[in-house]
PDB file of C-alpha atoms in Angstrom:
ATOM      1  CA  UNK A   8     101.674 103.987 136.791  1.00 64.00           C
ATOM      2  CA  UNK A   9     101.488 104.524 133.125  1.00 68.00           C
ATOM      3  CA  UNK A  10     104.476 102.538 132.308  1.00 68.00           C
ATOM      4  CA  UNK A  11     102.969  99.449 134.134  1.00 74.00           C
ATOM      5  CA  UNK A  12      99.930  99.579 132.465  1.00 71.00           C
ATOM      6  CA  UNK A  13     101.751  99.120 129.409  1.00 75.00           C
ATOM      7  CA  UNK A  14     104.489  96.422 130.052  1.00 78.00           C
ATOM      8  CA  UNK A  15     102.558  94.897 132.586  1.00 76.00           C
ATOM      9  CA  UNK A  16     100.106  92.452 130.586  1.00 75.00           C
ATOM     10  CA  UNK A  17     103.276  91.543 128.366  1.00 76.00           C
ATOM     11  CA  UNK A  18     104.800  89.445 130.822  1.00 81.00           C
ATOM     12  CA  UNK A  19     102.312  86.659 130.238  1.00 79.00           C
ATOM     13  CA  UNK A  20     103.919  84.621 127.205  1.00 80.00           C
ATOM     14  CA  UNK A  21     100.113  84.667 125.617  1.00 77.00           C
ATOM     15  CA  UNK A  22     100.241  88.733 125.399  1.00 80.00           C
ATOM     16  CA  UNK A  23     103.847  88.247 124.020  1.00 81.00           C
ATOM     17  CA  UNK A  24     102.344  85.668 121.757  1.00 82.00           C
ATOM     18  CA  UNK A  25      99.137  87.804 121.079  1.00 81.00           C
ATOM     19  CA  UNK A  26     101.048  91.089 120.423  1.00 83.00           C
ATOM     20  CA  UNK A  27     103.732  89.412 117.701  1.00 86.00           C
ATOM     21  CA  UNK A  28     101.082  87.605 116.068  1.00 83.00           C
ATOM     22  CA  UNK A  29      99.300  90.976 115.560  1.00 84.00           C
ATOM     23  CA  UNK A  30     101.973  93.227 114.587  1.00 87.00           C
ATOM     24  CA  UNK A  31     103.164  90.318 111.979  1.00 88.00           C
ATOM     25  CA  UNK A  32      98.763  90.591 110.225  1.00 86.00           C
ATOM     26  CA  UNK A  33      98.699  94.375 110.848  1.00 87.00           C
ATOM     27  CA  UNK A  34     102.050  94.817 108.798  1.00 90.00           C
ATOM     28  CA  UNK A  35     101.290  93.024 106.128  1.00 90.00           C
ATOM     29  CA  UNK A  36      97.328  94.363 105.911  1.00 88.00           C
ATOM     30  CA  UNK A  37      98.794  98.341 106.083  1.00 90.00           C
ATOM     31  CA  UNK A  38     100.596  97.465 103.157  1.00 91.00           C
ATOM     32  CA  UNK A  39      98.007  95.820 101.093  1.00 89.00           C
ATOM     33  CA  UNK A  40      95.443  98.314 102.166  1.00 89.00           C
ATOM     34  CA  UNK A  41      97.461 100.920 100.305  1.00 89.00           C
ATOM     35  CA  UNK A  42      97.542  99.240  97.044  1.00 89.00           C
ATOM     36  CA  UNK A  43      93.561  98.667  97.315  1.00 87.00           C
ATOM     37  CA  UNK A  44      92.975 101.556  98.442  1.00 87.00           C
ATOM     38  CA  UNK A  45      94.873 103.166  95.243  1.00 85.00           C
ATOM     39  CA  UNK A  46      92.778 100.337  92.772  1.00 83.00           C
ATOM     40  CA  UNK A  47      89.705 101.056  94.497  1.00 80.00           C
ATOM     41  CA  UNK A  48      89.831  97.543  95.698  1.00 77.00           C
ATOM     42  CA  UNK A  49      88.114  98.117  99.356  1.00 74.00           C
ATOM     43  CA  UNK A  50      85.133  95.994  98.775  1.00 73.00           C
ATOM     44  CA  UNK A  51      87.711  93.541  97.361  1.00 74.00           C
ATOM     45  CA  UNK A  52      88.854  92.655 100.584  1.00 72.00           C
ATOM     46  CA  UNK A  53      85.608  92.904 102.305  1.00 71.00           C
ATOM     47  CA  UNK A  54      84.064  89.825  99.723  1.00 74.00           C
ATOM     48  CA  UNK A  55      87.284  87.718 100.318  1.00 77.00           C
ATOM     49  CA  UNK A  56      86.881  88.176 103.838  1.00 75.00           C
ATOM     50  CA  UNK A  57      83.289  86.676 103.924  1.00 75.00           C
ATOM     51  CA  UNK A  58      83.777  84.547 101.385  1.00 79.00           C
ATOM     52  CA  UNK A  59      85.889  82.622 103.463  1.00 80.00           C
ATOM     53  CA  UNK A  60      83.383  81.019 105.973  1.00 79.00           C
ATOM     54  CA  UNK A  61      82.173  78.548 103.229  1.00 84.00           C
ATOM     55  CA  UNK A  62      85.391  77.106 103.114  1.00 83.00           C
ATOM     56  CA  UNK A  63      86.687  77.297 106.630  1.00 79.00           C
ATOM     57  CA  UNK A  64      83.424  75.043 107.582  1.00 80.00           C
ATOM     58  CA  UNK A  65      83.526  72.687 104.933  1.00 83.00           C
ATOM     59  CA  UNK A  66      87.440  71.998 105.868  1.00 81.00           C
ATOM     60  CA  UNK A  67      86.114  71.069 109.643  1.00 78.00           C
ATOM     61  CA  UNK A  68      83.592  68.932 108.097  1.00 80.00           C
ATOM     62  CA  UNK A  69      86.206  67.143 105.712  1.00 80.00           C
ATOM     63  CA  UNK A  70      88.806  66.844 108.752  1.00 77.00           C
ATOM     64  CA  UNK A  71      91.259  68.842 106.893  1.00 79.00           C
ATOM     65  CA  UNK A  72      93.225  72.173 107.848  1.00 75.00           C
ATOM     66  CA  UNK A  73      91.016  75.339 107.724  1.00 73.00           C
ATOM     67  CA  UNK A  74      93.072  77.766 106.354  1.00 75.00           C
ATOM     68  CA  UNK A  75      93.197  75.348 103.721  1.00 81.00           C
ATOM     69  CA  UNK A  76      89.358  75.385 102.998  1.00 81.00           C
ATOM     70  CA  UNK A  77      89.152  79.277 103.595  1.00 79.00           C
ATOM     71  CA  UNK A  78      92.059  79.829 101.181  1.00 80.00           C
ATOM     72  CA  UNK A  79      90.260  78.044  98.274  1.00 84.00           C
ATOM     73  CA  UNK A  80      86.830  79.759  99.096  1.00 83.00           C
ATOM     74  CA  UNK A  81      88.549  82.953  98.886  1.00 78.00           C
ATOM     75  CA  UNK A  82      90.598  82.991  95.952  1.00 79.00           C
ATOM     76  CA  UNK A  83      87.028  81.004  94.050  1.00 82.00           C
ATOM     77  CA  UNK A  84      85.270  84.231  95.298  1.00 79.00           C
ATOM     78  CA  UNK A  85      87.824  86.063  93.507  1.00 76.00           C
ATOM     79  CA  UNK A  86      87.702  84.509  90.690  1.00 78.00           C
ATOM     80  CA  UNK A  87      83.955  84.271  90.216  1.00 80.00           C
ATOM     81  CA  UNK A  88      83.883  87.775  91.004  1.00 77.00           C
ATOM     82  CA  UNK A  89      86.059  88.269  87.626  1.00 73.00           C
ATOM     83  CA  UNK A  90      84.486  86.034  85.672  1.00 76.00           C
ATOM     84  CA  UNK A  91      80.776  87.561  85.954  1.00 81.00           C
ATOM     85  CA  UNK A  92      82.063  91.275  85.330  1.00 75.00           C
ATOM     86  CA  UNK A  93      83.962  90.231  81.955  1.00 72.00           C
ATOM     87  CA  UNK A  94      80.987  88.506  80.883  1.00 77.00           C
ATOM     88  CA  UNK A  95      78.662  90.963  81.938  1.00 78.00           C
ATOM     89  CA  UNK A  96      77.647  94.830  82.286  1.00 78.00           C
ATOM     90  CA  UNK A  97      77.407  94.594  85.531  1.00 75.00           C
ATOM     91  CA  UNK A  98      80.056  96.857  87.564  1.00 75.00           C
ATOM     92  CA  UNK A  99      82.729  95.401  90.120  1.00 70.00           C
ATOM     93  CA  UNK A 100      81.099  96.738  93.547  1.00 70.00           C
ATOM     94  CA  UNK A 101      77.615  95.594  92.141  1.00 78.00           C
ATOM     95  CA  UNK A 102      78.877  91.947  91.793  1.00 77.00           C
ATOM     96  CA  UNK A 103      81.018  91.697  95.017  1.00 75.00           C
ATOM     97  CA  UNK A 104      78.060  92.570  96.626  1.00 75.00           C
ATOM     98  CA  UNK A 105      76.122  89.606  95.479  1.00 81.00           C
ATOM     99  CA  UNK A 106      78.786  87.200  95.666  1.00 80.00           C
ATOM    100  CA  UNK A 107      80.356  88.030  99.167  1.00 77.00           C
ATOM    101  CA  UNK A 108      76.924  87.858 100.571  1.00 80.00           C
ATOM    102  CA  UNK A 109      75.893  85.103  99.101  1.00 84.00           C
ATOM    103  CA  UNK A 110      78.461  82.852 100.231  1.00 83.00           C
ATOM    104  CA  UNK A 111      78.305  84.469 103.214  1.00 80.00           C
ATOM    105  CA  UNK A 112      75.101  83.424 103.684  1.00 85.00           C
ATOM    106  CA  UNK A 113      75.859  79.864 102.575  1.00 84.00           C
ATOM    107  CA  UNK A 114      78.920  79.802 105.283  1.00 80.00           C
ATOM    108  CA  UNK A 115      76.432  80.529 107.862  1.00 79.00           C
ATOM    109  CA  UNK A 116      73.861  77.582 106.770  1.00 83.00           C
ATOM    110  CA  UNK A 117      76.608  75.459 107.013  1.00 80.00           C
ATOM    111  CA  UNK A 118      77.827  76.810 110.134  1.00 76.00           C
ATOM    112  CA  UNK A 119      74.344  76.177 111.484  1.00 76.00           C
ATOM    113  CA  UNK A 120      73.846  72.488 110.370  1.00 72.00           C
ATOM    114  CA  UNK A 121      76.806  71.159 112.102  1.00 71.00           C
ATOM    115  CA  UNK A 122      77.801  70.766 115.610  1.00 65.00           C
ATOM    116  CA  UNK A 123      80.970  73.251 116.374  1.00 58.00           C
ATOM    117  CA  UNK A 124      83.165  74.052 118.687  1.00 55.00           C
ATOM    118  CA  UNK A 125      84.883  77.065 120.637  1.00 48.00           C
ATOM    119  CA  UNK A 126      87.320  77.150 117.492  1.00 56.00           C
ATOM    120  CA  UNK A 127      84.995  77.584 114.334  1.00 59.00           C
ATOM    121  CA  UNK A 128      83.385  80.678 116.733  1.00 61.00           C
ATOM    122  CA  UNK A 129      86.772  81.954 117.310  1.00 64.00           C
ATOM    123  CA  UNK A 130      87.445  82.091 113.321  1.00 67.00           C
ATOM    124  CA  UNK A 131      83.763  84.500 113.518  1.00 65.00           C
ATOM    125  CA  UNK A 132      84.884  86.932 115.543  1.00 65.00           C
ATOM    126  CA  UNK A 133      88.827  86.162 116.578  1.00 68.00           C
ATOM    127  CA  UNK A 134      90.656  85.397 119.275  1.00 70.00           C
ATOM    128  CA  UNK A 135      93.862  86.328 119.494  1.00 73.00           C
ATOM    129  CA  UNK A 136      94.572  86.216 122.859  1.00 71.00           C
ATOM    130  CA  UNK A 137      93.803  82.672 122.815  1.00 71.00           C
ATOM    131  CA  UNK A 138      95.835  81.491 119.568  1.00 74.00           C
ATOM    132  CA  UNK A 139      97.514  78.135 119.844  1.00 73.00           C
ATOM    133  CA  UNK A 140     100.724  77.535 118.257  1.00 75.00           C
ATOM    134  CA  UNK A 141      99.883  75.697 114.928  1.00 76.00           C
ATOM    135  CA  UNK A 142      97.383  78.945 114.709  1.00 75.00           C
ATOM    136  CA  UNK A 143     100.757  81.429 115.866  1.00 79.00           C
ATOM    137  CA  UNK A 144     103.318  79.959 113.477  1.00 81.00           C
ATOM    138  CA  UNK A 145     100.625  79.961 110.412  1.00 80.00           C
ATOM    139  CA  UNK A 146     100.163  83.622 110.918  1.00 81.00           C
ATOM    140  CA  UNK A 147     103.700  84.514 111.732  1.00 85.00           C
ATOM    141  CA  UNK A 148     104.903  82.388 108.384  1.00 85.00           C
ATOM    142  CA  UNK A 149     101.581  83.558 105.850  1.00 84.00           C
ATOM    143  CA  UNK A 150     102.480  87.019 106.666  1.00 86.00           C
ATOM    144  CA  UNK A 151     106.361  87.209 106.411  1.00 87.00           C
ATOM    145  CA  UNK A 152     105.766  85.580 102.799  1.00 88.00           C
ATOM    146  CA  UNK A 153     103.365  87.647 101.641  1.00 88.00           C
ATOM    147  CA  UNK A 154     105.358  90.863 103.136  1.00 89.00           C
ATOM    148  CA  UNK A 155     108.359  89.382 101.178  1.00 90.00           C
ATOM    149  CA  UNK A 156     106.615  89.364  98.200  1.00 89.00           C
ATOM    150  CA  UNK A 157     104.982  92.662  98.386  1.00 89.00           C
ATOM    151  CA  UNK A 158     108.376  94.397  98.796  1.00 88.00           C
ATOM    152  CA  UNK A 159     109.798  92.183  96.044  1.00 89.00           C
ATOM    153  CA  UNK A 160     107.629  93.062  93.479  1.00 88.00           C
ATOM    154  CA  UNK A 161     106.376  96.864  94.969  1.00 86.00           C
ATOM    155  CA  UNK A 162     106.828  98.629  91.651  1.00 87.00           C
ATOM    156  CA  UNK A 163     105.305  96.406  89.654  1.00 88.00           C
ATOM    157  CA  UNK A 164     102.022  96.048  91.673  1.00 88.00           C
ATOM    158  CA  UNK A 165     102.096 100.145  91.668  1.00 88.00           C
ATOM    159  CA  UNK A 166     101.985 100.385  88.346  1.00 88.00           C
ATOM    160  CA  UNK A 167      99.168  98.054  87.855  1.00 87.00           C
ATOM    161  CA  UNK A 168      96.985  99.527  91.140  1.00 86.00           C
ATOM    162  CA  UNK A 169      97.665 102.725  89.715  1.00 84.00           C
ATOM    163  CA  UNK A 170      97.219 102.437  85.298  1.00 83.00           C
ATOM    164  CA  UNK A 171      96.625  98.641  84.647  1.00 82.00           C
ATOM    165  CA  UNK A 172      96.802 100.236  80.883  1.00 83.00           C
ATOM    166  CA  UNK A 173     100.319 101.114  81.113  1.00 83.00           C
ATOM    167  CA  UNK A 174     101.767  98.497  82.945  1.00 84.00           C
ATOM    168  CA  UNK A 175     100.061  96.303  79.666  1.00 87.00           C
ATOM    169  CA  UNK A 176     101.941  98.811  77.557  1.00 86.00           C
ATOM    170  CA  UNK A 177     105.463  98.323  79.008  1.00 85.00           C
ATOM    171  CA  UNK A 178     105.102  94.340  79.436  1.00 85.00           C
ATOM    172  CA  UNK A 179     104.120  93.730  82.402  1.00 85.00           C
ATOM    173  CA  UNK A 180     102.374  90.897  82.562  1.00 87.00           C
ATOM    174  CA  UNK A 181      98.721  92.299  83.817  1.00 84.00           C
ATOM    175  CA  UNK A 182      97.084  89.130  84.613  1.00 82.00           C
ATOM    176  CA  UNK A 183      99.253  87.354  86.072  1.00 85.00           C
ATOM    177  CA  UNK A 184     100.210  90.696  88.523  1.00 85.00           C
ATOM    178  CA  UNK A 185      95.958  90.432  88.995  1.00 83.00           C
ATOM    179  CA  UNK A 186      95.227  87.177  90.225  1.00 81.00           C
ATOM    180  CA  UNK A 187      98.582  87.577  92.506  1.00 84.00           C
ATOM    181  CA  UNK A 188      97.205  90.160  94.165  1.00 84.00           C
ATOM    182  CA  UNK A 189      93.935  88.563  94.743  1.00 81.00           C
ATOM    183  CA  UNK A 190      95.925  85.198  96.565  1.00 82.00           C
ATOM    184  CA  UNK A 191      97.857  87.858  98.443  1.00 84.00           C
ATOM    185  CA  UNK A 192      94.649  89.114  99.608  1.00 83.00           C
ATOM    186  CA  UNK A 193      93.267  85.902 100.350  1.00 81.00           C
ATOM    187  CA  UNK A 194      96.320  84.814 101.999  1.00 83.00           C
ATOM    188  CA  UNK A 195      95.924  87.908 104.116  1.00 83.00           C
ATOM    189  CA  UNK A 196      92.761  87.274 105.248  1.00 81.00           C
ATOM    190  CA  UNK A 197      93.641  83.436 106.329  1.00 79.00           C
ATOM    191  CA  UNK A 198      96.332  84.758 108.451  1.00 79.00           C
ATOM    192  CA  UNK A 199      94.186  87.752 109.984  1.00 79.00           C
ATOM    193  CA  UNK A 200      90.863  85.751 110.497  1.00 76.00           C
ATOM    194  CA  UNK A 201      92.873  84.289 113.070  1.00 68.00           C
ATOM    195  CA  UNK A 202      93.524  87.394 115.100  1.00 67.00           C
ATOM    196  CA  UNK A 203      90.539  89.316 114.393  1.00 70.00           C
ATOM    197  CA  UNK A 204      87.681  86.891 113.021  1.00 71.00           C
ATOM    198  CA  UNK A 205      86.127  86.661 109.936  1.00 68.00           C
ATOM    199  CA  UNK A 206      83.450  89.819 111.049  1.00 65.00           C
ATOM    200  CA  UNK A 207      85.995  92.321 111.657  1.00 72.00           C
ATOM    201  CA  UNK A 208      88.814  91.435 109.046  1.00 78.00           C
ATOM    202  CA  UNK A 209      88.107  93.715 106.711  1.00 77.00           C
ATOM    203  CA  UNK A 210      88.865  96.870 108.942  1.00 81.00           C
ATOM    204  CA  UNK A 211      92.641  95.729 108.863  1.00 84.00           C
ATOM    205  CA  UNK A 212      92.637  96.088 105.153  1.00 85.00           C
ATOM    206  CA  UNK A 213      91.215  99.154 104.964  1.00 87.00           C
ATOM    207  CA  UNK A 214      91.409 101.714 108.106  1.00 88.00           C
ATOM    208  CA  UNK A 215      95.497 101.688 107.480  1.00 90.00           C
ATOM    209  CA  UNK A 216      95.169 102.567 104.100  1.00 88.00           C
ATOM    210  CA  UNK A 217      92.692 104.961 103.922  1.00 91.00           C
ATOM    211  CA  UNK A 218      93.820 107.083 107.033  1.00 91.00           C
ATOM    212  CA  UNK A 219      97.070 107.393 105.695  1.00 90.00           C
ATOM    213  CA  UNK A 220      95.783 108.508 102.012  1.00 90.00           C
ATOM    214  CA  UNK A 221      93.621 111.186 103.836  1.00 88.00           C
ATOM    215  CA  UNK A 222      96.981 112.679 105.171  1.00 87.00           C
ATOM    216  CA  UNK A 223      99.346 112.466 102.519  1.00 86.00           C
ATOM    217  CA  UNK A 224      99.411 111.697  98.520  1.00 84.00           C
ATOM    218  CA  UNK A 225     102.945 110.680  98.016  1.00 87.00           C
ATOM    219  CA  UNK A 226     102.275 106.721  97.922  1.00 87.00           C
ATOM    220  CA  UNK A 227     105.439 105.747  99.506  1.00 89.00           C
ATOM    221  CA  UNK A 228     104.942 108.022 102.438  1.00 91.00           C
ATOM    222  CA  UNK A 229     101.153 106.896 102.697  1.00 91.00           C
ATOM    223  CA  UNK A 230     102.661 103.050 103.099  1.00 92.00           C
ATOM    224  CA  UNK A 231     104.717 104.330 105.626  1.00 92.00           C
ATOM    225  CA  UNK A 232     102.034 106.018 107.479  1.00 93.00           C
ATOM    226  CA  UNK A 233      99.813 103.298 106.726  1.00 92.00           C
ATOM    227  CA  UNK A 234     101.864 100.656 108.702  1.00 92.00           C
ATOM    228  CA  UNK A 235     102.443 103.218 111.707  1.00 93.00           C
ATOM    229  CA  UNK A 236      99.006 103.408 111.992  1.00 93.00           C
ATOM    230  CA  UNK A 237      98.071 100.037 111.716  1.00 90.00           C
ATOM    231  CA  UNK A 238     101.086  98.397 114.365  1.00 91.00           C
ATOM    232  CA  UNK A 239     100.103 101.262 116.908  1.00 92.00           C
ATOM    233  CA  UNK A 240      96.186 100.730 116.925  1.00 91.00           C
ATOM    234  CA  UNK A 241      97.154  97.067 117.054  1.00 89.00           C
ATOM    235  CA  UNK A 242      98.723  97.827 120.146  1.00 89.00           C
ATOM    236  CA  UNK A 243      97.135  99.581 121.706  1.00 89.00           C
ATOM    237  CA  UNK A 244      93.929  96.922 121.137  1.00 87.00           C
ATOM    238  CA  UNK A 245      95.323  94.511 122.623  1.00 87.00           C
ATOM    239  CA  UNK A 246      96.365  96.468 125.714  1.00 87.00           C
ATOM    240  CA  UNK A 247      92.641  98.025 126.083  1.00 87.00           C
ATOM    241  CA  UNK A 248      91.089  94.719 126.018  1.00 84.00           C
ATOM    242  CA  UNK A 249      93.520  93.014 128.482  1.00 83.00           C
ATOM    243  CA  UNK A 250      92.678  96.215 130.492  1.00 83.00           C
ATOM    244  CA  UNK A 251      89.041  96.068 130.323  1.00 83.00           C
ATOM    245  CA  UNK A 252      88.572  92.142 129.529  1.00 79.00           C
ATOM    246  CA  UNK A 253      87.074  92.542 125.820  1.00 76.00           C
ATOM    247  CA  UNK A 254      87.001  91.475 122.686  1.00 77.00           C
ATOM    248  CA  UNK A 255      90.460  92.169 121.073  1.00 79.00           C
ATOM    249  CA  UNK A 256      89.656  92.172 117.688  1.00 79.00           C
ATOM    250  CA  UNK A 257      86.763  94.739 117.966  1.00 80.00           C
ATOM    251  CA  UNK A 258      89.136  96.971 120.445  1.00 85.00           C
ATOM    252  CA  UNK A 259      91.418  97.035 117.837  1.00 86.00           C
ATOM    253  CA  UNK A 260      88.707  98.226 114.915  1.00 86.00           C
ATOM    254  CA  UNK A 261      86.990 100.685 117.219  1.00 88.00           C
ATOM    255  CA  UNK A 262      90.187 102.483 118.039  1.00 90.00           C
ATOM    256  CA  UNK A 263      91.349 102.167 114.482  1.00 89.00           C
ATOM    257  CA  UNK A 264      87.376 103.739 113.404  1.00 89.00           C
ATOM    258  CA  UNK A 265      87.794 106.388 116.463  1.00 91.00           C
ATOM    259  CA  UNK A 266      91.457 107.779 114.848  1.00 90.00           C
ATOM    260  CA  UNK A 267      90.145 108.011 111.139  1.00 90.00           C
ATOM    261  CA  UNK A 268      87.602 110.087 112.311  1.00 90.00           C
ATOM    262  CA  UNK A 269      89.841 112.100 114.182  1.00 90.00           C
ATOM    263  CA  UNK A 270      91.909 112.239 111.185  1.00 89.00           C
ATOM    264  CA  UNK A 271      88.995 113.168 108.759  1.00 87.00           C
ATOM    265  CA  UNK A 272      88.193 115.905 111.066  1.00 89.00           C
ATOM    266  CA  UNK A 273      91.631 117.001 111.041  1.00 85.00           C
ATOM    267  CA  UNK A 274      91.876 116.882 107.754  1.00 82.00           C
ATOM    268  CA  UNK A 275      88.724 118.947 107.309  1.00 82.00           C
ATOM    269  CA  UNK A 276      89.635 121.582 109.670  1.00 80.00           C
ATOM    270  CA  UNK A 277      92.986 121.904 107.860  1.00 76.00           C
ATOM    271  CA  UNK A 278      90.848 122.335 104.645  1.00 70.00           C
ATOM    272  CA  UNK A 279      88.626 125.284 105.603  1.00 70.00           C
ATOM    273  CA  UNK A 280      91.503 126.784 107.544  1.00 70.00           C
ATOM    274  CA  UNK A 281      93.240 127.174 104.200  1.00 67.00           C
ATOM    275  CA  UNK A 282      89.918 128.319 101.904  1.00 69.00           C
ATOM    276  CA  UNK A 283      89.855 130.857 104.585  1.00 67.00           C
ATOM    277  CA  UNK A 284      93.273 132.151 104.092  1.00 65.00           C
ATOM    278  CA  UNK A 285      93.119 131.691 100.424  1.00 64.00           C
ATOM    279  CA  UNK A 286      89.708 134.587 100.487  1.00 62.00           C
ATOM    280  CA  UNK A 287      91.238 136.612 102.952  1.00 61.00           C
ATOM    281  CA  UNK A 288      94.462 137.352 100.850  1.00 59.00           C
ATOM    282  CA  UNK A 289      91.986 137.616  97.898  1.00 59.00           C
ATOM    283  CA  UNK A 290      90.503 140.492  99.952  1.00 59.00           C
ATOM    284  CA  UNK A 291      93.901 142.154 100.624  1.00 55.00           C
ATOM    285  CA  UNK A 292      94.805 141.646  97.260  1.00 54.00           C
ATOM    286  CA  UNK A 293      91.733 143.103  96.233  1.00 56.00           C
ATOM    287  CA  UNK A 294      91.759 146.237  98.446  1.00 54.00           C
TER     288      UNK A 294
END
């Protein structure tokens, strides 16, 4: 019975369809939530993510491709993002917070003013049961390239996440490594809104990664972790809302939410378990 609730729904080619698509975003977000989880980039991904909708809505008002438009709105958001803090006092989560919600905000007057369809609601909130091919091979393609990439170039981007300082010492060259990142990110989200909407992209680029760093410190084990995490939830999303006809995308962030706090609380247990041993052979030691 148990086995047919799990191959069962994959016998329709839009679950097989639906489940690559997914694994292809959630590989490539695991791996760039570690290495913005270790710069301290979270909110980064969060402001790209909403930054987006400008873009995606003035592309279906110009006739051309979307991912096109939310691309460009993304990277911009990026980029103003970096241009206010080095010409201002202002800190980095200060400014992302004013300039994700702001164009937010003007994505959703736009969004309001013209007259949509099914599609520009499924780039909201996702629908990746639903994708159509031009939508499948876009994802399937953005994310091989920008897995390909990652892996290429893993050390260097480690160094930089980790002391931007010494990767300028040894010659790396910082600012190009930067703004790399930053299209990666943006790339990411074009391929993900796709799957899991605009609303719920962010969880992708952050759940993996920060679950795994709770658990472990050695960075290469946290990636590995990280993407374990990330394909499994994925997963088991899309099963759960075949099974229960809901949204996929916000299956897919509730169970990744529900097993970080699981793992927090793990993690927490293990924690005072230890502090406990650690007085008790103080005692002994004591006596």
């Amino acid at each position: 019975m148990l086995f047919e609730w799990f191959i069962q729904p994959f016998q329709y080619e839009f679950m097989q369809r639906a489940l690559l698509a997914g694994l292809s975003v959630g590989l490539v977000c695991a791996i760039l939530s570690c290495f913005l989880v270790l710069k301290g980039w979270s909110l980064m991904g969060d402001a790209i993510s909403h930054a987006v909708l400008p873009g995606i809505v003035l592309s279906y008002i110009l006739g051309i491709a979307l991912p096109i438009g939310a691309f460009i709105s993304g990277f911009l958001c990026a980029l103003l993002t970096g241009f206010i803090k080095n010409n201002s006092r202002l800190k980095e989560d200060t400014i992302l917070g004013v300039v994700y919600s702001g164009m937010f905000a003007l994505g959703l007057v736009l969004f309001t003013k013209i007259e949509t369809n099914q599609h520009l609601m499924h780039i909201l909130f996702g629908n990746m049961l639903g994708i159509n091919d031009n939508e499948y091979i876009q994802t399937i393609v953005l994310s091989l390239t920008i897995f390909a990439i990652v892996v290429i170039f893993s050390k260097q981007l480690l160094l930089y996440c980790f002391d931007s300082s010494h990767a300028r010492v040894v010659g790396l060259p910082v600012h190009f490594i930067h703004y790399s990142l930053l299209i990666m990110i943006s790339l990411a989200v074009v391929a993900a809104i796709q799957a899991v909407g605009v609303v719920l992209v962010v969880a992708l680029l952050i759940s993996p990664g920060i679950t795994a760093f709770v658990l472990v410190k050695n960075f290469w084990v946290m990636i590995f972790i990280a993407i374990i995490f990330s394909l499994t939830t994925i997963c088991l999303g899309i099963l759960i809302s075949f099974h229960i006809d809901g949204a996929t995308g916000a299956c897919i962030v509730l169970l990744q939410a529900f097993c970080f706090c699981c793992v927090l609380l793990f993690n927490r247990l293990k924690i005072n378990k230890n502090t406990m041993k650690s007085k008790q052979q103080k005692q002994v030691f004591s006596h």
